Structure formats: structure tokens, C-alpha cells
Coordinates of N, CA and C in Angstrom, one line a residue:
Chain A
X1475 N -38.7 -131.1 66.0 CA -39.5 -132.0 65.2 C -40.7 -131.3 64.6
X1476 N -41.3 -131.6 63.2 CA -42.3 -131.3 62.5 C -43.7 -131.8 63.4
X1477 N -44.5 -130.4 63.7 CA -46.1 -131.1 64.1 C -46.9 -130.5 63.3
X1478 N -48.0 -130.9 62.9 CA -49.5 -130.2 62.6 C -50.2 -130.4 63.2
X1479 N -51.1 -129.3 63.4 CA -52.0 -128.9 64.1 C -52.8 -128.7 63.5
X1480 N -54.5 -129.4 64.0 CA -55.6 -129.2 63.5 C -56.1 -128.9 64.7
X1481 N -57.0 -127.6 65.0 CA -57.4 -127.0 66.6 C -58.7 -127.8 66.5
X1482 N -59.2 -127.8 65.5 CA -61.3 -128.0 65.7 C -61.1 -130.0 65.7
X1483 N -61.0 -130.1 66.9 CA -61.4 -132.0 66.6 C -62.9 -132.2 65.5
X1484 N -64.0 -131.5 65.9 CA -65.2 -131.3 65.2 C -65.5 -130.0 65.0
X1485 N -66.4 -129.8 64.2 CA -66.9 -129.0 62.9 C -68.4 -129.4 62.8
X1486 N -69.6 -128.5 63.3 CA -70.6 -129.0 62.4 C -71.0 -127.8 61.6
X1487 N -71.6 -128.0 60.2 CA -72.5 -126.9 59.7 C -73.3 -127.4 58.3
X1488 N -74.4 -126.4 58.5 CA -75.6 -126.6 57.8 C -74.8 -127.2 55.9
X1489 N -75.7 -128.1 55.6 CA -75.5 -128.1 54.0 C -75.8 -126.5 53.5
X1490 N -75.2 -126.6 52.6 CA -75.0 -125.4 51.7 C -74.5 -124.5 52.3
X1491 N -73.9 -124.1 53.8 CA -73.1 -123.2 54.3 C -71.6 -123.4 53.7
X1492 N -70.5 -122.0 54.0 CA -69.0 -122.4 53.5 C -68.8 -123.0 54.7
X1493 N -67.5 -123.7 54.3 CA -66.3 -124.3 55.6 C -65.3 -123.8 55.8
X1494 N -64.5 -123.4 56.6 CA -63.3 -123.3 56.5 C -62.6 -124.3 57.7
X1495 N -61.7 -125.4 57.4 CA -61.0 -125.9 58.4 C -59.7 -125.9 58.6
X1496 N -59.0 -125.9 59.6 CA -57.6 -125.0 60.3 C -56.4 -126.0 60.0
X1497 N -55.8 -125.3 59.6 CA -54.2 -126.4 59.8 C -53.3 -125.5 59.8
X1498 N -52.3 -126.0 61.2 CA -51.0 -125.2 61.3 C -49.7 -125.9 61.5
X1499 N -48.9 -125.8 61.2 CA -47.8 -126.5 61.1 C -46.5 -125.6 61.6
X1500 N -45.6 -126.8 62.0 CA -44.4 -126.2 62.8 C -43.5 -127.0 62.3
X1501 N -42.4 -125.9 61.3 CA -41.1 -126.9 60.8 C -40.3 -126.0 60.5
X1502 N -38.9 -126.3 59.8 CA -38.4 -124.8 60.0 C -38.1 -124.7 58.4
X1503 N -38.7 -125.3 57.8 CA -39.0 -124.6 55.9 C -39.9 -125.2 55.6
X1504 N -40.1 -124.5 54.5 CA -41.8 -124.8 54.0 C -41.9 -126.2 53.5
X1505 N -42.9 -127.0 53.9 CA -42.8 -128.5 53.7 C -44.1 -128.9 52.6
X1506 N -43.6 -130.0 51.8 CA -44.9 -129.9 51.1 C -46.6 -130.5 51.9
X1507 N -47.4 -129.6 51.7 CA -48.4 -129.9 52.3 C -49.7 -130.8 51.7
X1508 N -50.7 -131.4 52.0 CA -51.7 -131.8 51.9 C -52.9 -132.2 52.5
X1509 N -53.9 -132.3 52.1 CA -55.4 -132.7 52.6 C -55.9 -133.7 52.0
X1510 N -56.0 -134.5 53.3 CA -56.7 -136.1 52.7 C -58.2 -135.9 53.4
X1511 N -59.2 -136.8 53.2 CA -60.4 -137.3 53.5 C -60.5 -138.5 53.4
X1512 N -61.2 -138.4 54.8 CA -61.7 -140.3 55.0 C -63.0 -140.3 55.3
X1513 N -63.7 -141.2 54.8 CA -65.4 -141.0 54.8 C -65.3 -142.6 55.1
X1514 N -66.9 -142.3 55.6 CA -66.9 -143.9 56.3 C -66.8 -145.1 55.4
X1515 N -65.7 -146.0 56.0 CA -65.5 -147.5 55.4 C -64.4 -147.1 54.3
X1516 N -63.8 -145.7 54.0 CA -63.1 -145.9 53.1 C -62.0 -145.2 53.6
X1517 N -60.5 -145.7 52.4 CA -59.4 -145.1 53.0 C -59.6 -143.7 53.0
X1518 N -58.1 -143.5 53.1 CA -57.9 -141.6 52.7 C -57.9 -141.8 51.7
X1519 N -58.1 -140.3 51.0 CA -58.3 -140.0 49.7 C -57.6 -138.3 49.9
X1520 N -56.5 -138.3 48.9 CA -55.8 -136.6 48.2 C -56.9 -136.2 47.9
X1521 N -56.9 -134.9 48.9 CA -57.9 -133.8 48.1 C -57.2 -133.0 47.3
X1522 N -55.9 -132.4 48.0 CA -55.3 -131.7 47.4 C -53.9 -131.5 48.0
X1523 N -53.1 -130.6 47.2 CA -51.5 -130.6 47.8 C -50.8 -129.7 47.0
X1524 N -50.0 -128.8 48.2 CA -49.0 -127.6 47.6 C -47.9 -128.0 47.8
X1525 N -47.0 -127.8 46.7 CA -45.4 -128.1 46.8 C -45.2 -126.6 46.5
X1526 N -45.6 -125.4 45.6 CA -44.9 -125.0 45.2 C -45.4 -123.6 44.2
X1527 N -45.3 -122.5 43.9 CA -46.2 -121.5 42.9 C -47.6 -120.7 43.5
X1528 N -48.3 -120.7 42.4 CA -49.5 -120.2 43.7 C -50.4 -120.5 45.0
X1529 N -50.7 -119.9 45.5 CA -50.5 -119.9 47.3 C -52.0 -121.0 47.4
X1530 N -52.8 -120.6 46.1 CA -54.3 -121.0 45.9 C -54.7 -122.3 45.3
X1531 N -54.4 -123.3 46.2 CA -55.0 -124.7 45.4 C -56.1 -125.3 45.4
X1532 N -56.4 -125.7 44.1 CA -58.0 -126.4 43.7 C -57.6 -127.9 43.8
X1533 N -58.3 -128.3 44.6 CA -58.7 -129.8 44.8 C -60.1 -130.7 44.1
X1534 N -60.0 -132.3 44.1 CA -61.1 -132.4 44.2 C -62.7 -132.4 44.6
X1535 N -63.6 -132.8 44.4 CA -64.8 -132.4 45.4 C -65.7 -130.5 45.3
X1536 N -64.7 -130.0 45.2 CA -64.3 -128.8 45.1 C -64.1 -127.8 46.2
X1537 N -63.1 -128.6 46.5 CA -62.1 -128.0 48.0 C -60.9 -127.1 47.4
X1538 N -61.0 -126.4 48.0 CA -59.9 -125.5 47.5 C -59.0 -125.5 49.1
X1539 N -57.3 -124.8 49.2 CA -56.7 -124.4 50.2 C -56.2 -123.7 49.6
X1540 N -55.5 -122.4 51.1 CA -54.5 -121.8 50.8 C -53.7 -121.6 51.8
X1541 N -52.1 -121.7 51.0 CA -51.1 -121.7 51.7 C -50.5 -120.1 52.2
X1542 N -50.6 -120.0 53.6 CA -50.4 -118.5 54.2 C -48.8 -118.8 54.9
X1543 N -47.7 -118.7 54.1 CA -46.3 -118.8 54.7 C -46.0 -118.1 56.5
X1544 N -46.2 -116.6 56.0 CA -46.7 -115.7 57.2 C -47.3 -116.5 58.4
X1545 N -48.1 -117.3 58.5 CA -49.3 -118.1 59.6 C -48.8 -119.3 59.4
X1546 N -47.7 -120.2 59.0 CA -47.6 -121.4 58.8 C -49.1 -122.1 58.9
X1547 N -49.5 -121.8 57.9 CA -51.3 -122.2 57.7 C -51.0 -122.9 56.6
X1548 N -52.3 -123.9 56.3 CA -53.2 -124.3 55.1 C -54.4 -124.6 55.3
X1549 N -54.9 -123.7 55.8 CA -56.6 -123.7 55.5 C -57.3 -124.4 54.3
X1550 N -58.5 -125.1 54.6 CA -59.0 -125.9 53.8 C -60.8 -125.3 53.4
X1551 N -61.0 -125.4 52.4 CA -62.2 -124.2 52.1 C -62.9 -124.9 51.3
X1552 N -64.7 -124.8 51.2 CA -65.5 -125.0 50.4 C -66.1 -124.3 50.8
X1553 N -66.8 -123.1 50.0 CA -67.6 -122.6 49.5 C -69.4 -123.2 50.0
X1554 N -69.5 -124.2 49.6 CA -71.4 -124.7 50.2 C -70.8 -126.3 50.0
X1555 N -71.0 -126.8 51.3 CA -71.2 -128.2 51.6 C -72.2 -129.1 51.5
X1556 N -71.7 -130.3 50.8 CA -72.6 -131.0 50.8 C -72.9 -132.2 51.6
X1557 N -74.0 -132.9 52.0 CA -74.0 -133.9 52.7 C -73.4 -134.8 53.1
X1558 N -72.5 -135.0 51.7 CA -71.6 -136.4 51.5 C -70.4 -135.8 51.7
X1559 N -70.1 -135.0 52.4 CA -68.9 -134.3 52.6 C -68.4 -134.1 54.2
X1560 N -69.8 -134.7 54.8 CA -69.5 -135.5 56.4 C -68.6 -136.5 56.1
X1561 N -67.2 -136.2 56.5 CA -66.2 -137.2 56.8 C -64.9 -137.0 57.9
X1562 N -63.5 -136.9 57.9 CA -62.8 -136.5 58.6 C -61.7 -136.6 57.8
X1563 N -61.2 -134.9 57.8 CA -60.2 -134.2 56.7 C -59.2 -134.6 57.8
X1564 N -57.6 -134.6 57.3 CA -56.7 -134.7 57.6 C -55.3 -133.6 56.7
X1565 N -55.0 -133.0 58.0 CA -53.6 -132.2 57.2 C -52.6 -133.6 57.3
X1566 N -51.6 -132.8 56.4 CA -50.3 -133.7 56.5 C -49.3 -133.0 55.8
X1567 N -48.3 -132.9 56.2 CA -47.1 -132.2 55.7 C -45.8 -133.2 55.7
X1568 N -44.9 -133.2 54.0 CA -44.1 -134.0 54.1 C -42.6 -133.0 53.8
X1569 N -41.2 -133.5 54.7 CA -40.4 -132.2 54.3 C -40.2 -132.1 53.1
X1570 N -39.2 -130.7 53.0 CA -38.5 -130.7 51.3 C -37.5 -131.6 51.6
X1571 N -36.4 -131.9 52.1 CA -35.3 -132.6 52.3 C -34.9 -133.4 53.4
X1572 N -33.8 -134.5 52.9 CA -34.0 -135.4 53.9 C -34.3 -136.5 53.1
X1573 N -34.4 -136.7 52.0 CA -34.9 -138.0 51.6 C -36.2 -139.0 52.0
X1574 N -36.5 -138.5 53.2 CA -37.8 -138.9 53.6 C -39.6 -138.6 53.3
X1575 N -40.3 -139.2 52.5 CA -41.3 -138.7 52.6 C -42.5 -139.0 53.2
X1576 N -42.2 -139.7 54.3 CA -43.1 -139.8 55.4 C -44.0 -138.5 55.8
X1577 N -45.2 -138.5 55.9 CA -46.2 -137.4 55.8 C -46.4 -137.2 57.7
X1578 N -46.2 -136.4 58.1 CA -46.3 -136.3 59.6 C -48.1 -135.6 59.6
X1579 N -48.9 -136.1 60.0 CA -50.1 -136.3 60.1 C -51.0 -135.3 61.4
X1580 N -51.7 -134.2 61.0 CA -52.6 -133.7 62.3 C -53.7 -134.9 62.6
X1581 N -54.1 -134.4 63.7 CA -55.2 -135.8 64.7 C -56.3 -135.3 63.8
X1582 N -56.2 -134.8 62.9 CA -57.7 -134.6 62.0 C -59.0 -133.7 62.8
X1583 N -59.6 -133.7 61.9 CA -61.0 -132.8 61.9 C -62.5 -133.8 61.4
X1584 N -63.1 -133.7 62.3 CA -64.8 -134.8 61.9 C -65.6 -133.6 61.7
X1585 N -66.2 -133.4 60.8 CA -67.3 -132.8 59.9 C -68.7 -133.2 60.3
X1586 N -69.5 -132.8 60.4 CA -70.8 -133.0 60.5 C -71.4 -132.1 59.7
X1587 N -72.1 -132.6 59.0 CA -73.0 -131.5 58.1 C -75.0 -131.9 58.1
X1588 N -75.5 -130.9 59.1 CA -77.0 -130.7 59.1 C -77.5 -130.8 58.0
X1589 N -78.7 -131.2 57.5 CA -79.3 -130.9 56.7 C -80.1 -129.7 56.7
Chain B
X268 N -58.9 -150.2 38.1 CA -57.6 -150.8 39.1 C -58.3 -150.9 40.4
X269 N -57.8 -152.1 40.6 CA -57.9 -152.4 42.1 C -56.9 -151.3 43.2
X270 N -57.9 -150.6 44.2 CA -57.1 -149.8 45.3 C -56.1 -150.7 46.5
X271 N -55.8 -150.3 47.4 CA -54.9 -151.0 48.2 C -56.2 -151.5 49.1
X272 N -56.2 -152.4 49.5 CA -57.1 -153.7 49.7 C -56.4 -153.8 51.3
X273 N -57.1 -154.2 52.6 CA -56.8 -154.5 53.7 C -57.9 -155.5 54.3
X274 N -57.3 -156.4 55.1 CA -57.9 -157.1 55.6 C -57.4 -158.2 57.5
X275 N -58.8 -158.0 58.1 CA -59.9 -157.7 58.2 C -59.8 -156.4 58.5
X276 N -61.9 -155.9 58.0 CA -61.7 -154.8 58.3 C -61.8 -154.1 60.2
X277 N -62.4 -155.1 60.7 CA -62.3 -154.9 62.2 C -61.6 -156.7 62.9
X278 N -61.6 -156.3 64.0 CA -60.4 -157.5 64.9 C -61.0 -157.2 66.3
X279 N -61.3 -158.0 66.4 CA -61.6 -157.8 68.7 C -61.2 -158.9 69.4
X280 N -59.5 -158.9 69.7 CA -59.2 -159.9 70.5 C -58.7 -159.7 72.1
X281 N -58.6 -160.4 72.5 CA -58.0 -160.1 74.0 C -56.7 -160.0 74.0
X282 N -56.4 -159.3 75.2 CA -54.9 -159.0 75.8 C -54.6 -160.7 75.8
X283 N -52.9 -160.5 75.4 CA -52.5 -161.7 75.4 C -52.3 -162.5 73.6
X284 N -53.5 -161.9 73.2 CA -53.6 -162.9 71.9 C -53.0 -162.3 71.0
X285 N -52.7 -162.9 69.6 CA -52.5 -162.5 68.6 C -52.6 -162.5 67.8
X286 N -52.8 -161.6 66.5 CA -53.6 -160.8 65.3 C -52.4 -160.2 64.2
X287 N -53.2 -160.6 63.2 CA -52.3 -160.7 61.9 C -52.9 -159.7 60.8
X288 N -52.6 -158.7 60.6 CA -53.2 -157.5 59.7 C -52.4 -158.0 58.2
X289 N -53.7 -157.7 57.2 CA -52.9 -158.0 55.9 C -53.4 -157.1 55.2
X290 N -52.2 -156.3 54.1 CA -52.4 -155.4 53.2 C -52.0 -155.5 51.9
X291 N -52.6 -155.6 50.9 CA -52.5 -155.5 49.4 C -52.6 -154.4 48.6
X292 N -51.3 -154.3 48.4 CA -51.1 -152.6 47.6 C -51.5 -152.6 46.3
X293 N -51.1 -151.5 45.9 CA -52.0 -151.4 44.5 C -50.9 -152.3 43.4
X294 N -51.0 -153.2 42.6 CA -50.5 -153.9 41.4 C -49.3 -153.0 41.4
X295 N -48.1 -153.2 41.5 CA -46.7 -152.5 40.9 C -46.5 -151.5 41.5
X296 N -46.8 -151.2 42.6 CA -46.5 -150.7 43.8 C -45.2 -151.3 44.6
X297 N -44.1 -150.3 44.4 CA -42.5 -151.0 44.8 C -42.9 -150.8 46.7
X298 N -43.5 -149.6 46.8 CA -43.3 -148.6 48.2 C -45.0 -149.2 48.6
X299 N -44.5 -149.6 50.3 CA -45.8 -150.4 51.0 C -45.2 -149.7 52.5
X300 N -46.5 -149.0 53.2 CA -46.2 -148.0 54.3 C -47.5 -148.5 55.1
X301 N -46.8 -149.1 56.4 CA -48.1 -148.9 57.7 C -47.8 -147.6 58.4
X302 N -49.1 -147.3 59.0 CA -49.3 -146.3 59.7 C -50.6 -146.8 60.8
X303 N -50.4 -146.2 61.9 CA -51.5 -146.4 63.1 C -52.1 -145.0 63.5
X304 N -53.7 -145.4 63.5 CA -53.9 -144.1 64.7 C -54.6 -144.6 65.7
X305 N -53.8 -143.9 66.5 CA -54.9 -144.3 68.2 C -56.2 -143.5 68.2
X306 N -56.7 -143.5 68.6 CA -58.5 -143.1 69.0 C -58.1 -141.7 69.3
X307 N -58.6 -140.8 68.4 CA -58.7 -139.1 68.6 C -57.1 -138.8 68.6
X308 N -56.1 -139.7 68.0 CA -54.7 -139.1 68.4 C -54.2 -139.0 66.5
X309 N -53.0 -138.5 66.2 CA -52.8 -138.3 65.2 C -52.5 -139.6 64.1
X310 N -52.7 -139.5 63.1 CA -51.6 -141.3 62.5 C -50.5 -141.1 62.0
X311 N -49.8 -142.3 62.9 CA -48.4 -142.3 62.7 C -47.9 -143.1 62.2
X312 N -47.2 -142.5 61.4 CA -46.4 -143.8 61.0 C -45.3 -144.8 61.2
X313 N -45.6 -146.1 61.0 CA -44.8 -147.2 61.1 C -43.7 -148.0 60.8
X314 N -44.1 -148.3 59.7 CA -42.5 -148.8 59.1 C -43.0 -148.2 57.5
X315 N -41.9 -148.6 56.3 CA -41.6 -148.4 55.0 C -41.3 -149.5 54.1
X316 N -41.6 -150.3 53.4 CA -41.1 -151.6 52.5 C -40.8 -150.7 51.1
X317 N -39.3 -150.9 50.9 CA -39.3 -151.1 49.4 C -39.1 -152.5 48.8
X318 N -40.1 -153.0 48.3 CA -40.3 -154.6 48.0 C -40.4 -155.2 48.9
X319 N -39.5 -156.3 49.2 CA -39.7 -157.0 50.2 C -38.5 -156.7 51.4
X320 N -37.8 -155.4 51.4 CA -36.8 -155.1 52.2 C -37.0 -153.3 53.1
X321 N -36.9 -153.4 54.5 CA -37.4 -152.6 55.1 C -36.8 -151.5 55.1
X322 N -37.5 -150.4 54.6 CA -36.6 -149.4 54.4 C -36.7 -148.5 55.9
X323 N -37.5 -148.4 56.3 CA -37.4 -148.0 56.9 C -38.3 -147.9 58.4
X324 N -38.3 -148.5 59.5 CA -39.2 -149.0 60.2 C -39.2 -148.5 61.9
X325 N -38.8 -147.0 61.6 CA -38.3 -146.4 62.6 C -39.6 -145.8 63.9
X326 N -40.5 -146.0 63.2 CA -42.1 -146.0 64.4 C -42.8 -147.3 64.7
X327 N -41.9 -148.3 64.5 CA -42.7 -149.5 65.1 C -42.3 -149.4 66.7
X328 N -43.4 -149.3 67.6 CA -43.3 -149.2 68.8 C -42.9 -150.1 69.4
X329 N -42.7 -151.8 69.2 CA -41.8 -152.1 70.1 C -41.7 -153.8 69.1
X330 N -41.1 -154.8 70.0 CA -40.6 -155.6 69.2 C -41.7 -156.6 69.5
X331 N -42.9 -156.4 69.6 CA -44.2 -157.1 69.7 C -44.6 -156.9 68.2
X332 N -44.6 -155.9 67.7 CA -44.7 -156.1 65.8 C -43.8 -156.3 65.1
X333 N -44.2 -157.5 64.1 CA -43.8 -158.1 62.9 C -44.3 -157.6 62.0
X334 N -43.6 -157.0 60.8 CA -44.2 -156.7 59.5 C -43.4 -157.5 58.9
X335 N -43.8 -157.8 57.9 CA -43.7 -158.8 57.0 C -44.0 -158.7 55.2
X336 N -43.3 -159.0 54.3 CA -43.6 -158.7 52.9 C -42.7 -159.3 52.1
X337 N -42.7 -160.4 52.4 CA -42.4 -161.6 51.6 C -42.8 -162.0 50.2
X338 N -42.1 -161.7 48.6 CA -42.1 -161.6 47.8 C -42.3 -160.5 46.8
X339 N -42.4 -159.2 47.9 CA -42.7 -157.8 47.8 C -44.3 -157.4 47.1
X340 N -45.1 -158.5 47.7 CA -46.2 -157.5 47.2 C -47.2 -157.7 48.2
X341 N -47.7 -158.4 49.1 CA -48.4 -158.2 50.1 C -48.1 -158.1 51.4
X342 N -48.5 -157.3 52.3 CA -47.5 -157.6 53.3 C -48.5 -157.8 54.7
X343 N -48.0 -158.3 56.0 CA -48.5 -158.4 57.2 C -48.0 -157.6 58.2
X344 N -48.7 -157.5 59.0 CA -48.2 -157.0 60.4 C -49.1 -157.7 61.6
X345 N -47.9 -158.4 62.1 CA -48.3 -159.4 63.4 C -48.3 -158.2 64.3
X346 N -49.0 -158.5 65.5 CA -48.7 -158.3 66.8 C -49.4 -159.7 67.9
X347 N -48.0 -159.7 68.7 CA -47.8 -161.0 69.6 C -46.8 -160.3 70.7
X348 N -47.3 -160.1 71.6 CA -48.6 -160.4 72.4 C -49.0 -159.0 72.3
X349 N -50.6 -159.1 72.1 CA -51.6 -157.9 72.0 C -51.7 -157.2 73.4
X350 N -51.6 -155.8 73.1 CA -51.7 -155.1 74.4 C -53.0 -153.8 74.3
X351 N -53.3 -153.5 75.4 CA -54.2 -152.8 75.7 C -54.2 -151.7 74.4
X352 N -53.4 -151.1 74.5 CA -52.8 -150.0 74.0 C -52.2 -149.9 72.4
X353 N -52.7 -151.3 71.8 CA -52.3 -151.7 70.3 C -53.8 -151.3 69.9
X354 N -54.7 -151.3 70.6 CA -55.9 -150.9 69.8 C -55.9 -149.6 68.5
X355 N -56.3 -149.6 67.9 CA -56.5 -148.3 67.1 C -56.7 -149.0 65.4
X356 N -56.4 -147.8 64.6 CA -57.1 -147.8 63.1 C -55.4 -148.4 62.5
X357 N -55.5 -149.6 61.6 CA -53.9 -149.4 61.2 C -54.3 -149.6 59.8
X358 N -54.0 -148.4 59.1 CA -53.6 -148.3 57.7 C -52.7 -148.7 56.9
X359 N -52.5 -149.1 55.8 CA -51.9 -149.6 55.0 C -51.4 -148.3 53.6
X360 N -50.3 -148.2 53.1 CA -50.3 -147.4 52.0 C -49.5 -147.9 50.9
X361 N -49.7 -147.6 49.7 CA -48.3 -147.6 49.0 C -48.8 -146.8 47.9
X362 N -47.2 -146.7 47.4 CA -46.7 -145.4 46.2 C -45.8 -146.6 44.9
X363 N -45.7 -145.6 43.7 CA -45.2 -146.5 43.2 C -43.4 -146.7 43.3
X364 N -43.2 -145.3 43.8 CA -42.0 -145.0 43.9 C -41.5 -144.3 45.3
X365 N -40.4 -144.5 45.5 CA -40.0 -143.7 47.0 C -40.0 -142.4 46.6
X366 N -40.0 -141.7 45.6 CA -40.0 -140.6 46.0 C -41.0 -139.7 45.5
X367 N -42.6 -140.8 45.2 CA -43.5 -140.1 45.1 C -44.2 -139.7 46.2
X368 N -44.4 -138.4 46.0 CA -45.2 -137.6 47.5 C -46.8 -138.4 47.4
X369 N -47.1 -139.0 46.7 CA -48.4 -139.2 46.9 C -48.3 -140.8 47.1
X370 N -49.1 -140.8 48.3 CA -49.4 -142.1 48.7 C -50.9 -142.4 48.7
X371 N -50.7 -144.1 48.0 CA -52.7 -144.5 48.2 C -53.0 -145.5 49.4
X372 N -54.3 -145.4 50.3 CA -54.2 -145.5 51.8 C -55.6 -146.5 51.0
X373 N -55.5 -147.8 52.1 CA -56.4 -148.7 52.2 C -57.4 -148.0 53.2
X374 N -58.4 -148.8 53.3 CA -59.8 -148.4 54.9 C -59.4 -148.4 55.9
X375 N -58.2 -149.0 56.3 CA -57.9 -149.7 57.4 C -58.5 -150.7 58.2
X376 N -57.8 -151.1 59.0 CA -58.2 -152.2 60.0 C -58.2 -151.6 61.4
X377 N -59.4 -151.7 61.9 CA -59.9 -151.0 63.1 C -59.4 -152.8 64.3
X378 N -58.4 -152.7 64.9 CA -57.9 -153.5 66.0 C -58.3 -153.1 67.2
X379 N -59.2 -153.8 68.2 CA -59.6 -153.3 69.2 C -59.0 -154.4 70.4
X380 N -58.4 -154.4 71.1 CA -58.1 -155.5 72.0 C -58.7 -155.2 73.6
X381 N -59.4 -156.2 74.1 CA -60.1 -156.1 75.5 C -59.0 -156.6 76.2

């Protein structure tokens, strides 16, 4: 069965420092992936998502990931954080085949960001 | 546009009772998806509506939940009788299509049962 793994339940760091947060996945072909965010009182929200081409995707907010085949990875990345960017990221990977696109969901990551 | 809309956003009933979650997807939305998370555990998903017929409902944990989506555009999810262990965040989603990868996710409904 397909899992994702997020290792950091929490994450704090200063505004304006980078982030990098972890996601690993276990399946046995490459599935399409994604990063949602949920900030308080609201749903999730797509940050971003690889099906397919280059390894380097730009989201919004200005979250970037990249997909490392090699590490069954999708690292999630910004550059300098901002305040409003305290929320709790979520991987999710849906297969290629199978007809199903139910998103199998990591237990997420909570952000804290210092001022 | 109105987003997918849920309601209430919090619930605190006792073991025993029972509680009625309601989700409004986005306008012409065929595909309506619950999903639960337990406290620090992953969200999982629950059943699948295309319209008002269940496509697919293969993580409803037991026959204590009722989903429901009667005329295919809003839907519920009963639980009768509430158990300790029903507590958690339950989400609501929908797509416009089954085989769009992108799903839009309500606030959820935070169910807490004592």
C-alpha cells in the first residue's frame, strides 16, 4: 500500500529565514504528487503539484518543490517566510493508474514562524 | 464563486448521541469526497459521491456512518451512535470531474465527542 511520510510533525523558524519541509513517499511508480496548506479556519488549499516534466515546481505563495525520483522525495521550499505562512502543509500523492484518485495524505507538518 | 461551504464548524456531543455533518460543494461539482483526520494522525479518506450515487465508500469505518446526497448537490454525514474515537477534523471535498486530480476542500468540521 501507498504511504507518505512527513518526519517533522513541527517546524519553527524565524520570518525571513528559508524552509525546507520533508515528504517521502512509498509506492511502486511514480504517483502524482502534491502540497496543500491549511491555515487557521480555512480549508486546504493546492499549493502546488507534479504529474510530470521538470523535477522543479513553482507554486503559489511562492513555494516551490522538487521532485527527487532517486529519494522518493518532494521537498517543499521557500526561500524567506512570511508570518502568514504559519499554517500546516500537507503532502499527498494520488496514483498514475487504477482509476482511482483518492489522494493518500501524510499526518502533515505545523509551521511556526517567529517574528 | 462560492467555495465548498461546511457546516457546523465545531460539534461537542456525548458518547451515545448523534450528529449530522453537512457539506456544500462548489456549484456543478458532479464529485463530493469526505475525508477524516484524527488528532496528529493522517486524513483519510472516506467515501466518494458521483451525484447522488456512491462511488465509492470504501474508508467509512463502520456502519455507524451515514453519508447521504440526496439530489446530488449537498451532502451529509450522520453518525449514530457517536463514539469516543469519531472525534476528529471531517472534511468535505469536491472536483468537477472524477478524473480531475484536483480537489477543493471545505474548513472542516472539528467533531469532538466526550
Amino acid at each position: 500500500a501507498q504511504s507518505v511520510t512527513q518526519p517533522d510533525i513541527h517546524i519553527t523558524v524565524s520570518e525571513g529565514a528559508s524552509l525546507e519541509l520533508r515528504c517521502n513517499y512509498s509506492y511502486g511508480a511514480t504517483p502524482y504528487l502534491f502540497w496543500y496548506v491549511q491555515s487557521p479556519g480555512q480549508g486546504l488549499q493546492l499549493l502546488l503539484k507534479y504529474f510530470s516534466g521538470d523535477t522543479l515546481v513553482q507554486g503559489i505563495k511562492g513555494f516551490e518543490a522538487e521532485f527527487k525520483r532517486s529519494q522518493s522525495s518532494f521537498n517543499l521550499r521557500k526561500p524567506s517566510v512570511h508570518w502568514s505562512d504559519a499554517a500546516e502543509y500537507f503532502c499527498a500523492v494520488v496514483p498514475l493508474s487504477g482509476g482511482s484518485y483518492i489522494p493518500t495524505f501524510g499526518r502533515g507538518t505545523s509551521l511556526i514562524v517567529h517574528p | 464563486e462560492a467555495g465548498v461551504t461546511q457546516f457546523p464548524s465545531h460539534s461537542v456531543i456525548e458518547k451515545g448521541q448523534t450528529v449530522t455533518l453537512r457539506c456544500d460543494p462548489i456549484s456543478g461539482h458532479d464529485n463530493l469526497y469526505w475525508y477524516r483526520r484524527v488528532m496528529g494522525k493522517e486524513i483519510k479518506f472516506l467515501l466518494h459521491f458521483v451525484k447522488e450515487s456512491k462511488q465509492d465508500e470504501s474508508g467509512m469505518p463502520n456502519n455507524r456512518f451515514l453519508a447521504e446526497r440526496t439530489g446530488g448537490t449537498y451532502s451529509t454525514l450522520k453518525v449514530q451512535p457517536a463514539e469516543l474515537e469519531d472525534s476528529g477534523v471531517y472534511f468535505c471535498a469536491s472536483s468537477q470531474t472524477s478524473g480531475s486530480l484536483e480537489q477543493f476542500f471545505g474548513p472542516g468540521t472539528r467533531l469532538t465527542v466526550l
